[in-house]
mmCIF file of C-alpha atoms in Angstrom:
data_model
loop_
_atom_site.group_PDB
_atom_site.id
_atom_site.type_symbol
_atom_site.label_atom_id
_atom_site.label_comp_id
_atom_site.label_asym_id
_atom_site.label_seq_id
_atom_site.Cartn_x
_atom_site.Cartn_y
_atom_site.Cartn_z
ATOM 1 C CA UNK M 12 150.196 92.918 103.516
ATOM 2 C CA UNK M 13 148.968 89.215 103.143
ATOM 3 C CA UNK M 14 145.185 88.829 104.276
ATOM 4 C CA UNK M 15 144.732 85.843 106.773
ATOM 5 C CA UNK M 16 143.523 82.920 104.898
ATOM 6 C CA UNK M 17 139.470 82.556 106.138
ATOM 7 C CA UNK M 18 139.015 79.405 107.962
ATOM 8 C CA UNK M 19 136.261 77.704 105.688
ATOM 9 C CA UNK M 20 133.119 77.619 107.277
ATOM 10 C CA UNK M 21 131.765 74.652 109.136
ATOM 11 C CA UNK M 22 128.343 73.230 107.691
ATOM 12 C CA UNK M 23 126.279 71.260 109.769
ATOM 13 C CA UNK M 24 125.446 67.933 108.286
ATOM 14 C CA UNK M 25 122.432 67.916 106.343
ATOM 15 C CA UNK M 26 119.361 66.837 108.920
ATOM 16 C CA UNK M 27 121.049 67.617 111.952
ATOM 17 C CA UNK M 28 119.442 70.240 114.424
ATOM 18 C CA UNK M 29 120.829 71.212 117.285
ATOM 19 C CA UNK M 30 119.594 69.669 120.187
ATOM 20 C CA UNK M 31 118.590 70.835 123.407
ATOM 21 C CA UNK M 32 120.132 70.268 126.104
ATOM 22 C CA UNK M 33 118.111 67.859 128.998
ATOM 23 C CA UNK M 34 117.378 69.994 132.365
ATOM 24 C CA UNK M 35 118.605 68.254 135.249
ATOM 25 C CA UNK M 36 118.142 68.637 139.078
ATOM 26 C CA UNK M 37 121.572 70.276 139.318
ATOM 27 C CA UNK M 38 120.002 72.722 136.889
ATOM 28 C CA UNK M 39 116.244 73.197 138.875
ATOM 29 C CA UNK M 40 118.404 73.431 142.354
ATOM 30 C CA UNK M 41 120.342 76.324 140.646
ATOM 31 C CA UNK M 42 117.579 78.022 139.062
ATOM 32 C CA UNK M 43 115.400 78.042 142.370
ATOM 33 C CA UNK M 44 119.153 78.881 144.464
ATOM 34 C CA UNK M 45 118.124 75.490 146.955
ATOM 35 C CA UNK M 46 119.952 71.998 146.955
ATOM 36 C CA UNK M 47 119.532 68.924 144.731
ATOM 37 C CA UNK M 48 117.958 67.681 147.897
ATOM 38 C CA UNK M 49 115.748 70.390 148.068
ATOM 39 C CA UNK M 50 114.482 69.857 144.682
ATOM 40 C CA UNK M 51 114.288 65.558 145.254
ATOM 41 C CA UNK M 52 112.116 66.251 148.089
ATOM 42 C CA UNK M 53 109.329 68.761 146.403
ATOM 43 C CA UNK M 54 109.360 65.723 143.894
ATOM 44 C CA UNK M 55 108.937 62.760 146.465
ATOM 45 C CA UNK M 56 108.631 64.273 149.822
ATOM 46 C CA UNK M 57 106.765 67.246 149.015
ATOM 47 C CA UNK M 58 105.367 67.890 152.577
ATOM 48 C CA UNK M 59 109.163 68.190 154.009
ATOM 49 C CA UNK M 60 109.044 71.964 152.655
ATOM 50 C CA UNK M 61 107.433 74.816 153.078
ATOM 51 C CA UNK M 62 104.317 75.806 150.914
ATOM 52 C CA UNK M 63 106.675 79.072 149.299
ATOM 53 C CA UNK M 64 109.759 76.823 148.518
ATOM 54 C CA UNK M 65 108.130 73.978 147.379
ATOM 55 C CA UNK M 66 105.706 76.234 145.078
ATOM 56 C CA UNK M 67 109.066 77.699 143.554
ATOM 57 C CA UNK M 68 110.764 74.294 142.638
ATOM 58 C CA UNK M 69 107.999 73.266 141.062
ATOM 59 C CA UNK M 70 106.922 76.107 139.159
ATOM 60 C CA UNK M 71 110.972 75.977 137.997
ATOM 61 C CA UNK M 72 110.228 72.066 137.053
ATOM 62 C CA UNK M 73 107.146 73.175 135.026
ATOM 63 C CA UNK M 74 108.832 75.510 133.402
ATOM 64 C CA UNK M 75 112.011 73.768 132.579
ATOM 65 C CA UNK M 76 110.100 70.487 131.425
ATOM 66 C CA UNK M 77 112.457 68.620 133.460
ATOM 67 C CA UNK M 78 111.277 64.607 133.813
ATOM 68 C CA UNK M 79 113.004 62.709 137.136
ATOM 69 C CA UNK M 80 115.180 59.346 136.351
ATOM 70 C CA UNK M 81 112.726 57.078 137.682
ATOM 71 C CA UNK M 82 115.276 54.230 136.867
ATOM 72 C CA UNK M 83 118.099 55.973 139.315
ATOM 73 C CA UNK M 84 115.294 56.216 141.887
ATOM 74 C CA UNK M 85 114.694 52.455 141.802
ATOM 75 C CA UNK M 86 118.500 51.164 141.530
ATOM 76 C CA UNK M 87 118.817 53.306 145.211
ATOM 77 C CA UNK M 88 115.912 52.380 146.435
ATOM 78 C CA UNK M 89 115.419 49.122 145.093
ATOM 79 C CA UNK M 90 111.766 50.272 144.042
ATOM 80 C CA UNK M 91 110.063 50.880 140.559
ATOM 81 C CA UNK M 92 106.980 51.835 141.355
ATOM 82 C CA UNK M 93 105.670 49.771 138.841
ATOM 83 C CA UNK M 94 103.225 46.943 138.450
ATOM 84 C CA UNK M 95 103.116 45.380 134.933
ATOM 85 C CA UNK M 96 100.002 43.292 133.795
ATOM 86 C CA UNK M 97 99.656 40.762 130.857
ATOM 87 C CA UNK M 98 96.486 40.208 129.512
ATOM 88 C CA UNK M 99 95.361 38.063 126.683
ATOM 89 C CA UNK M 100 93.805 41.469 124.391
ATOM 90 C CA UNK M 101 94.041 44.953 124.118
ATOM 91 C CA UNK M 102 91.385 45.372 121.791
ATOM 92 C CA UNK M 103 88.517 43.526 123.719
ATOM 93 C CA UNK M 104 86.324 44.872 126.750
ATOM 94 C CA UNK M 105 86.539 41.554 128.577
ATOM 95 C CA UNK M 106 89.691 42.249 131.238
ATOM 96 C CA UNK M 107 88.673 46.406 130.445
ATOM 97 C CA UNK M 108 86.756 46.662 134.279
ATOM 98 C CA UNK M 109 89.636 44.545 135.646
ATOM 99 C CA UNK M 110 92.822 46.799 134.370
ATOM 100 C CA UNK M 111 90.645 49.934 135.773
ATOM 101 C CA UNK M 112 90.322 49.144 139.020
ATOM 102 C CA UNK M 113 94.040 47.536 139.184
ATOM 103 C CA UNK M 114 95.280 51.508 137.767
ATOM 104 C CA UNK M 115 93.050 53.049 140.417
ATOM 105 C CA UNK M 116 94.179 51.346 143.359
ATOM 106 C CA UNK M 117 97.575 51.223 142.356
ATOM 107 C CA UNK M 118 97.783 55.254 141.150
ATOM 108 C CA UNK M 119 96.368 55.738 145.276
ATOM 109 C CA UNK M 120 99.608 53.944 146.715
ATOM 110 C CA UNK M 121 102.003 56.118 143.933
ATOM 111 C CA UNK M 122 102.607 52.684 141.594
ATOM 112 C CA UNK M 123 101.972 53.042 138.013
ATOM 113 C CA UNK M 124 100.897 50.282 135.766
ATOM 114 C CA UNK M 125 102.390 49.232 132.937
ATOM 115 C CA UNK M 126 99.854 46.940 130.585
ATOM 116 C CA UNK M 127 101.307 44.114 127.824
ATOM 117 C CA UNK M 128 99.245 42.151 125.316
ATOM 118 C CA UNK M 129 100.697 38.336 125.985
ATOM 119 C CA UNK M 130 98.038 36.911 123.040
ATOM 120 C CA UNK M 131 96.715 33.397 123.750
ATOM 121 C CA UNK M 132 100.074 31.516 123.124
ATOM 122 C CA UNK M 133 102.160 30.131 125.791
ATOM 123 C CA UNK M 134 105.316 30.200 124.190
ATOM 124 C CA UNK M 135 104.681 34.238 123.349
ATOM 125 C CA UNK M 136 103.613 34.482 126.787
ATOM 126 C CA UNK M 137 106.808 32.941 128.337
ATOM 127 C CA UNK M 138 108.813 35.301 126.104
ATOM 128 C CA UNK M 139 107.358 38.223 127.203
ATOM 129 C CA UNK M 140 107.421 37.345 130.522
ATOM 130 C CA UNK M 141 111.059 37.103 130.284
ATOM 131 C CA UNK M 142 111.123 40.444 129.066
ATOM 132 C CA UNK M 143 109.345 42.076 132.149
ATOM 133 C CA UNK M 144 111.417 39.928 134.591
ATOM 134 C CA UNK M 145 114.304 41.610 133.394
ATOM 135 C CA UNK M 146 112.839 44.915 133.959
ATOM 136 C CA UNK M 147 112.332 43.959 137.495
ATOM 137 C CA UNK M 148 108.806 45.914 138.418
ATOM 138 C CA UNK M 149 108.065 45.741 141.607
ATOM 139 C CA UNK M 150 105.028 43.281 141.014
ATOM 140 C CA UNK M 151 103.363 41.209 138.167
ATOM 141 C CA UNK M 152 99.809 40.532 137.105
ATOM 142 C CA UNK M 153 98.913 37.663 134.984
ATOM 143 C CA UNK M 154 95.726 36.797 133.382
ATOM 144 C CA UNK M 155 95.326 32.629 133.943
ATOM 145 C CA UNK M 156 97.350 30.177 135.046
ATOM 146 C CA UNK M 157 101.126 30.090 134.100
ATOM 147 C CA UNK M 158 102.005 26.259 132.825
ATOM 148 C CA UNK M 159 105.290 26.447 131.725
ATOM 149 C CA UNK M 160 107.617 24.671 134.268
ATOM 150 C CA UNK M 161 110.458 27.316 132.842
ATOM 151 C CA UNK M 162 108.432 30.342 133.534
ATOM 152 C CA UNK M 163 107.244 29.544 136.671
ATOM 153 C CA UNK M 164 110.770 28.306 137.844
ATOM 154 C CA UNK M 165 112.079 32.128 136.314
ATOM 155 C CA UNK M 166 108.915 34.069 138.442
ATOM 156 C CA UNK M 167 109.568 31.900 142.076
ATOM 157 C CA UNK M 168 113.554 32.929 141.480
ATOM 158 C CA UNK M 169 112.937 36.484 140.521
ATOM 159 C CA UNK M 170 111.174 36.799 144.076
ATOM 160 C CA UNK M 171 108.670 39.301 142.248
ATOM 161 C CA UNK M 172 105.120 39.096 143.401
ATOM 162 C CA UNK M 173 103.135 37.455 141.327
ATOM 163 C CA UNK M 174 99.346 37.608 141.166
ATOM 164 C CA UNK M 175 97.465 35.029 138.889
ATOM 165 C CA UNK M 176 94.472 36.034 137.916
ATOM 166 C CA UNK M 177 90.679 34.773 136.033
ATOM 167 C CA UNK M 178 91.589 31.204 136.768
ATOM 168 C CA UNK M 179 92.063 29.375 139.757
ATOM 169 C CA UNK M 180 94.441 26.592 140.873
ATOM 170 C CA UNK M 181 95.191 24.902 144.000
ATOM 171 C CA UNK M 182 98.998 25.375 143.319
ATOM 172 C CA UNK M 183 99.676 29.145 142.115
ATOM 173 C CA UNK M 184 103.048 30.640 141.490
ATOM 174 C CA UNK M 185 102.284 32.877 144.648
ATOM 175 C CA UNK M 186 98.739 34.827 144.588
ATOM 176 C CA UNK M 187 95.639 34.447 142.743
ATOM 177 C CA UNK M 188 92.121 35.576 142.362
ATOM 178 C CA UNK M 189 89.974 34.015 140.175
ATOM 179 C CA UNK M 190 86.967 31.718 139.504
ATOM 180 C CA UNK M 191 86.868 27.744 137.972
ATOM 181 C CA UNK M 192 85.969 27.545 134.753
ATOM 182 C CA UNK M 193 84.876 23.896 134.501
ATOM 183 C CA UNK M 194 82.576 25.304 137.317
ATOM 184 C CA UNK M 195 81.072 27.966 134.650
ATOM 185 C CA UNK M 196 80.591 24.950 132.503
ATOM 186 C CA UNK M 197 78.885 22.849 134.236
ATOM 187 C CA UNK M 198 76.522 25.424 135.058
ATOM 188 C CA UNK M 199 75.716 26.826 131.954
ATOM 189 C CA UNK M 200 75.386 23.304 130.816
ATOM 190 C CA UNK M 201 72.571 22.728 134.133
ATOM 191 C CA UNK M 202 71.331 25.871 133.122
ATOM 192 C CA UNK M 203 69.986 25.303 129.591
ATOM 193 C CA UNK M 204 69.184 21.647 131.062
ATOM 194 C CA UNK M 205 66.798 23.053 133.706
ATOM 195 C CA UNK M 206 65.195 25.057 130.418
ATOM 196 C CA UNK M 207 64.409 22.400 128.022
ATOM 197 C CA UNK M 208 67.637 22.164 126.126
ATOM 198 C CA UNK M 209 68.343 18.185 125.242
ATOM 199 C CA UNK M 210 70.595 19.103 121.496
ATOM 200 C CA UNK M 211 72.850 21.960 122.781
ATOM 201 C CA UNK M 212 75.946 22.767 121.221
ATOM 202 C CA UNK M 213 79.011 25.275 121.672
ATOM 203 C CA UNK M 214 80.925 28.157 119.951
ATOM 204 C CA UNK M 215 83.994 28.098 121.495
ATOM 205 C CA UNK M 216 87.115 30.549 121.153
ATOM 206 C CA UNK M 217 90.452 27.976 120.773
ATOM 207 C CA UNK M 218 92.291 29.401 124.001
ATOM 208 C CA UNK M 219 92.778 26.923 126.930
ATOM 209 C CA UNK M 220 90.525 28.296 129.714
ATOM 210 C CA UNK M 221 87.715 28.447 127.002
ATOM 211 C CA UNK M 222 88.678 24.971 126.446
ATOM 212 C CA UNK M 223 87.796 23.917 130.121
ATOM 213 C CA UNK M 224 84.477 25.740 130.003
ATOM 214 C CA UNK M 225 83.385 23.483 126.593
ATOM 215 C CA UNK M 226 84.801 20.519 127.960
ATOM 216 C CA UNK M 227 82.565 20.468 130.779
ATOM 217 C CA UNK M 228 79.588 21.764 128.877
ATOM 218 C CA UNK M 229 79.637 18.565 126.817
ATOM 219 C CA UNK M 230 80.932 16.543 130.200
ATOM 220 C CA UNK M 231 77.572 17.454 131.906
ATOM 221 C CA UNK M 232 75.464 16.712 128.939
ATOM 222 C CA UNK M 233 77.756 13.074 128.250
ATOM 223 C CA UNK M 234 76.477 11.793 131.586
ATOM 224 C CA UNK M 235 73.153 11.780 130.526
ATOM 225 C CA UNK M 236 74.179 9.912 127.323
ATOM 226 C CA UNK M 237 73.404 13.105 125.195
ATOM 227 C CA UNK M 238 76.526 13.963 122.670
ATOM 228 C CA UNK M 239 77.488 18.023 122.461
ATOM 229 C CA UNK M 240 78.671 19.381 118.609
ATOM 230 C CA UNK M 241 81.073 22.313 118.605
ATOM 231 C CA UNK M 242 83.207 24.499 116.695
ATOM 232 C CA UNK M 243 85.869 26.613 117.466
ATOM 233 C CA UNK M 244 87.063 29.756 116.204
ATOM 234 C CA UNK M 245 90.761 31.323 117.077
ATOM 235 C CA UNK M 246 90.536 34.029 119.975
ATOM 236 C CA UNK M 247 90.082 36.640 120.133
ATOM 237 C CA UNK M 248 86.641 35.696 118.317
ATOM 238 C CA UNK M 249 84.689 38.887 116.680
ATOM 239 C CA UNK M 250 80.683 38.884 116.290
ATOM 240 C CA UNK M 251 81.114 37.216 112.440
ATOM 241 C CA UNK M 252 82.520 34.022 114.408
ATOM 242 C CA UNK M 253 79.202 33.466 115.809
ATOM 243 C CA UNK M 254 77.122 33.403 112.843
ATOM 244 C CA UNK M 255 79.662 31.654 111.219
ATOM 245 C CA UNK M 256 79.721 28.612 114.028
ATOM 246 C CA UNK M 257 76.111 28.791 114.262
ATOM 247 C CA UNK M 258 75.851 28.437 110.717
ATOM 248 C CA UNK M 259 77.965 25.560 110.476
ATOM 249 C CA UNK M 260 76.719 24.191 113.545
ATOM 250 C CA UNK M 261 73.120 23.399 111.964
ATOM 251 C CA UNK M 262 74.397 22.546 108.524
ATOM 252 C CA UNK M 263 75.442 19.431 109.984
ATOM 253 C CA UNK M 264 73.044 19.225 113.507
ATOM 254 C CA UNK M 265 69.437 21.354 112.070
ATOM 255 C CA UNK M 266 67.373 20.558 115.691
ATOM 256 C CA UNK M 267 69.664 22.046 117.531
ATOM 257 C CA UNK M 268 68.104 23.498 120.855
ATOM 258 C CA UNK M 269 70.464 25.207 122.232
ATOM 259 C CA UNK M 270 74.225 26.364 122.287
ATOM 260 C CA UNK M 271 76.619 27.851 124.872
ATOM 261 C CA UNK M 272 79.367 30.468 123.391
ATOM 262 C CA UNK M 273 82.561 31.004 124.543
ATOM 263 C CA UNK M 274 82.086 34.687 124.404
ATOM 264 C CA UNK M 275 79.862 37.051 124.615
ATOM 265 C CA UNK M 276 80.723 38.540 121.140
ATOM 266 C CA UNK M 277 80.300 35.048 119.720
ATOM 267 C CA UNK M 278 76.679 34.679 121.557
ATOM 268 C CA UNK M 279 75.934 38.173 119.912
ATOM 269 C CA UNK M 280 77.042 36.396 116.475
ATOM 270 C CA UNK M 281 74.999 33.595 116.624
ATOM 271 C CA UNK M 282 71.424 35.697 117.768
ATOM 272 C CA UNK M 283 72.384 37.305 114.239
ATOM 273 C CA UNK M 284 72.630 34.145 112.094
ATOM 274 C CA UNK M 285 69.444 32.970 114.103
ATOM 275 C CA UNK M 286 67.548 36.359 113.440
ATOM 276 C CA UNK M 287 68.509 35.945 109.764
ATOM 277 C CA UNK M 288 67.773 32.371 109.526
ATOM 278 C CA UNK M 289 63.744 33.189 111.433
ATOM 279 C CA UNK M 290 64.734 30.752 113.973
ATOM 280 C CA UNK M 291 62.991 32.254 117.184
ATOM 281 C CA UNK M 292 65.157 32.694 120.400
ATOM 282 C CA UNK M 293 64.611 31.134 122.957
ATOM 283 C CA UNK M 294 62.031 29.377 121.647
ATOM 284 C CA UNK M 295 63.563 27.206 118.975
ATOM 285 C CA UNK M 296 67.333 28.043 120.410
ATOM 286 C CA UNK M 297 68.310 29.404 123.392
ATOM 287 C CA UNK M 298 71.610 31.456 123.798
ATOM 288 C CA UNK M 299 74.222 31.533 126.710
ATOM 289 C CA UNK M 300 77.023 33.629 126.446
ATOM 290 C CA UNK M 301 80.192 34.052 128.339
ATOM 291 C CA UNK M 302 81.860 37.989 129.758
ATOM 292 C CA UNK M 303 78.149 39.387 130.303
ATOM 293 C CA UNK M 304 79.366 42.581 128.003
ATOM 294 C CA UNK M 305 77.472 45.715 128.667
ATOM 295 C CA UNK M 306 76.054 45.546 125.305
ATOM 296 C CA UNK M 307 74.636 41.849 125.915
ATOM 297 C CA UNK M 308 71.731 43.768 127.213
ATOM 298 C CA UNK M 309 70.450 45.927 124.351
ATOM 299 C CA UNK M 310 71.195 42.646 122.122
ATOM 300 C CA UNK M 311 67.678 41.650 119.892
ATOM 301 C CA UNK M 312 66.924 39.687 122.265
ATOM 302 C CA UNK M 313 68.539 40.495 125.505
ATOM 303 C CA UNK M 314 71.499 38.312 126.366
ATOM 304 C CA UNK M 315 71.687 35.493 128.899
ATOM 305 C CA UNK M 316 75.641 35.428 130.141
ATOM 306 C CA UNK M 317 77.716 34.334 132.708
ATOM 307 C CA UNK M 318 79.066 37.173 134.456
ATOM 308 C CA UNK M 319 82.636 37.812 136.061
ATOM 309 C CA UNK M 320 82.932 40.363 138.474
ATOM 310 C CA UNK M 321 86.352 41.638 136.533
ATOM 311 C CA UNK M 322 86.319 45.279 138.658
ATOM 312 C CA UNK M 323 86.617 42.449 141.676
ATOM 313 C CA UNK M 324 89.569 40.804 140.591
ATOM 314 C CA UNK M 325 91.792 43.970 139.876
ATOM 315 C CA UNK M 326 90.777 45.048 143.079
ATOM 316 C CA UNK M 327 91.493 42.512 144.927
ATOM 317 C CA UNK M 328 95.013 41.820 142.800
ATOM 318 C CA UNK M 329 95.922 45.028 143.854
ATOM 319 C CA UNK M 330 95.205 44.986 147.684
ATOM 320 C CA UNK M 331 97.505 41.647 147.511
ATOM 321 C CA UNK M 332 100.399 43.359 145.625
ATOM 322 C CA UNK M 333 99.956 46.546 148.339
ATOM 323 C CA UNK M 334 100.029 44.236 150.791
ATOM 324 C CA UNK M 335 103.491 43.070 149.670
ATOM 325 C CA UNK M 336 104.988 46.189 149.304
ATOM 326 C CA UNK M 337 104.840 46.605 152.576
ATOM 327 C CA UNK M 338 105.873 43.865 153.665
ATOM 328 C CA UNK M 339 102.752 41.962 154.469
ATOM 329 C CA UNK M 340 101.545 38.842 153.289
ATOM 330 C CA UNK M 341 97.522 39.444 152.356
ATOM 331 C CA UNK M 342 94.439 37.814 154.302
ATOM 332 C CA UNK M 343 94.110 35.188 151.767
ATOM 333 C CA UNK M 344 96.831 33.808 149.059
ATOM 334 C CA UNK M 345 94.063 32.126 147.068
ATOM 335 C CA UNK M 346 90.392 34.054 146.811
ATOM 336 C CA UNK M 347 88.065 32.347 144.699
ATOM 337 C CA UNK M 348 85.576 35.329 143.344
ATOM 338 C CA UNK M 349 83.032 32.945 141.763
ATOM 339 C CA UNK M 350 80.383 33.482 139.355
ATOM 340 C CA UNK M 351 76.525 34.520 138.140
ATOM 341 C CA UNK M 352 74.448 34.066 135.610
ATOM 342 C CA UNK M 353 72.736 37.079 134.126
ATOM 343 C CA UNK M 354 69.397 35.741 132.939
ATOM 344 C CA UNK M 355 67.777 37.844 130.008
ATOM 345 C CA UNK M 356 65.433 36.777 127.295
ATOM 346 C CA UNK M 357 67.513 34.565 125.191
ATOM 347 C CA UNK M 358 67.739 31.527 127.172
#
């Protein structure tokens, strides 16, 4: 008798595994023997069960490493329960105290946030933004002042809150907190002015609000027929920027008195050149800085900076996008946080 020809046997492509297959809450509700209901309200309504049933569903969650659709939440409910934020760095501590408090007060109120890097170009900014429109969160943070007439045409139609934020502007796209740079300026520039300083100068990053701040720096000093040299360096600037302005800075203008930095990590810079150089701060050159940095501080010698109250703004950002969610406008569409100046031994 003829033996059955054996079926060859099936190989599974080289690199393949098998995969797993993705709990579900059809799956937990069996498990636990409840309804899909049951198991959606020990994950959003958790206080609608009892202590024993809810402590069941959720040890069966645990265990099966099940992760809810947060996107089919929001399509029914028309809510992500997430805020995303664009700010200029990621690797700098400048907006650091202002993305903090945002996360805190959001994380109370159930709302996650979601952080992106826009750099300091508008035309990077306005694609990203694009981007997280699309995504529809259910608010947006922005560090400045949108310019582009397309972007803020997409944001008003998009009928996402929209908080502006570290500038101000009489017109925003719909919130803002901030503070007037040309004010910081101006007073920095008064500052050195009430101190002595009659050659300053300025190490400025290249980004536009920086801009404003150097602009009138040299606008304060121009009034009483007194010229201001600077330099720029692209943002975000590191410490070596500000011995390398400095340096160039008295290659061409050696009596300096004085400069005003964009940043406090350029300010840091140029106390470095100086030290290396034996020019005494503040008494051949004072230094102003910009961020008052916790290091600024424990700087050689202690740094004199402007400081913005950044934990301020993201609290304040947040209230207003709370506010909103529920369906309230907040006290104030515009709130101006203003500034200091933290005076320490170099200027």
């Amino acid at each position: 008798m003829k033996k059955p020809a054996q079926q060859p046997k099936q190989i599974a492509p080289r690199g393949r595994t098998a995969v797993a297959k993705t709990p579900t809450l059809a799956d937990i509700a069996a498990e636990v023997g409840v309804t899909k209901i049951t198991v959606s309200r020990a994950l959003n309504t958790p206080d609608q069960l009892s202590p024993a049933t809810l402590e069941k569903v959720l040890a069966a969650i645990k265990r099966s490493g099940y992760t809810p659709n947060l996107l089919a939440g929001s399509l029914s409910s028309n809510r992500s329960k997430l805020i995303v934020a664009l700010v200029p760095s990621i690797s700098g501590a400048m907006f650091t105290a202002t993305m903090q408090n945002v996360a805190e007060h959001l994380q109370q109120h159930g709302y996650q946030l979601l952080i992106g890097q826009a750099g300091y170009d508008d035309a990077r900014e306005d694609a990203l933004l694009e981007a997280v429109i699309g995504r529809r969160p259910d608010g947006i943070i922005l560090t400045g002042i949108v310019h582009s007439t397309q972007a803020r045409q997409k944001l008003r139609a998009a009928r996402i809150p929209v908080v502006e934020t570290w500038d101000l502007t009489p017109k925003p796209i719909d919130m803002l907190v901030g503070f007037s740079h040309p004010a910081i300026g101006k007073a920095a520039a008064d500052y050195l002015w009430q101190r002595g300083c009659r050659r300053p100068a300025i190490i400025s990053p290249d980004d536009r609000r920086a801009r404003l701040r150097a602009e009138a720096f040299a606008a304060f000093y121009a009034a009483k027929k007194i010229a201001v040299p600077s330099v720029e360096a692209p943002a975000p600037t590191p410490m070596g920027d500000g011995r390398t302005g400095l340096a160039a800075l008295l290659h061409d203008h050696p009596r300096i008195d004085g400069v005003f930095c964009g940043s406090d990590n350029l300010a840091l810079g140029a106390l470095v050149e100086a030290k290396a150089r034996g020019i005494f701060v503040p008494q051949q050159l004072k230094v102003i800085g910009y961020g008052d940095q916790s290091y600024g501080k424990d700087a050689d010698p202690p740094l004199t900076s402007v400081r913005i109250d950044g934990a301020a703004i993201g609290r304040i950002a947040a209230e207003m996008l709370m506010a909103r969610a529920t369906g309230q406008m907040p006290k104030k569409k515009i709130v101006d946080i203003g500034f200091s100046i933290s005076e320490r031994a170099s200027a």
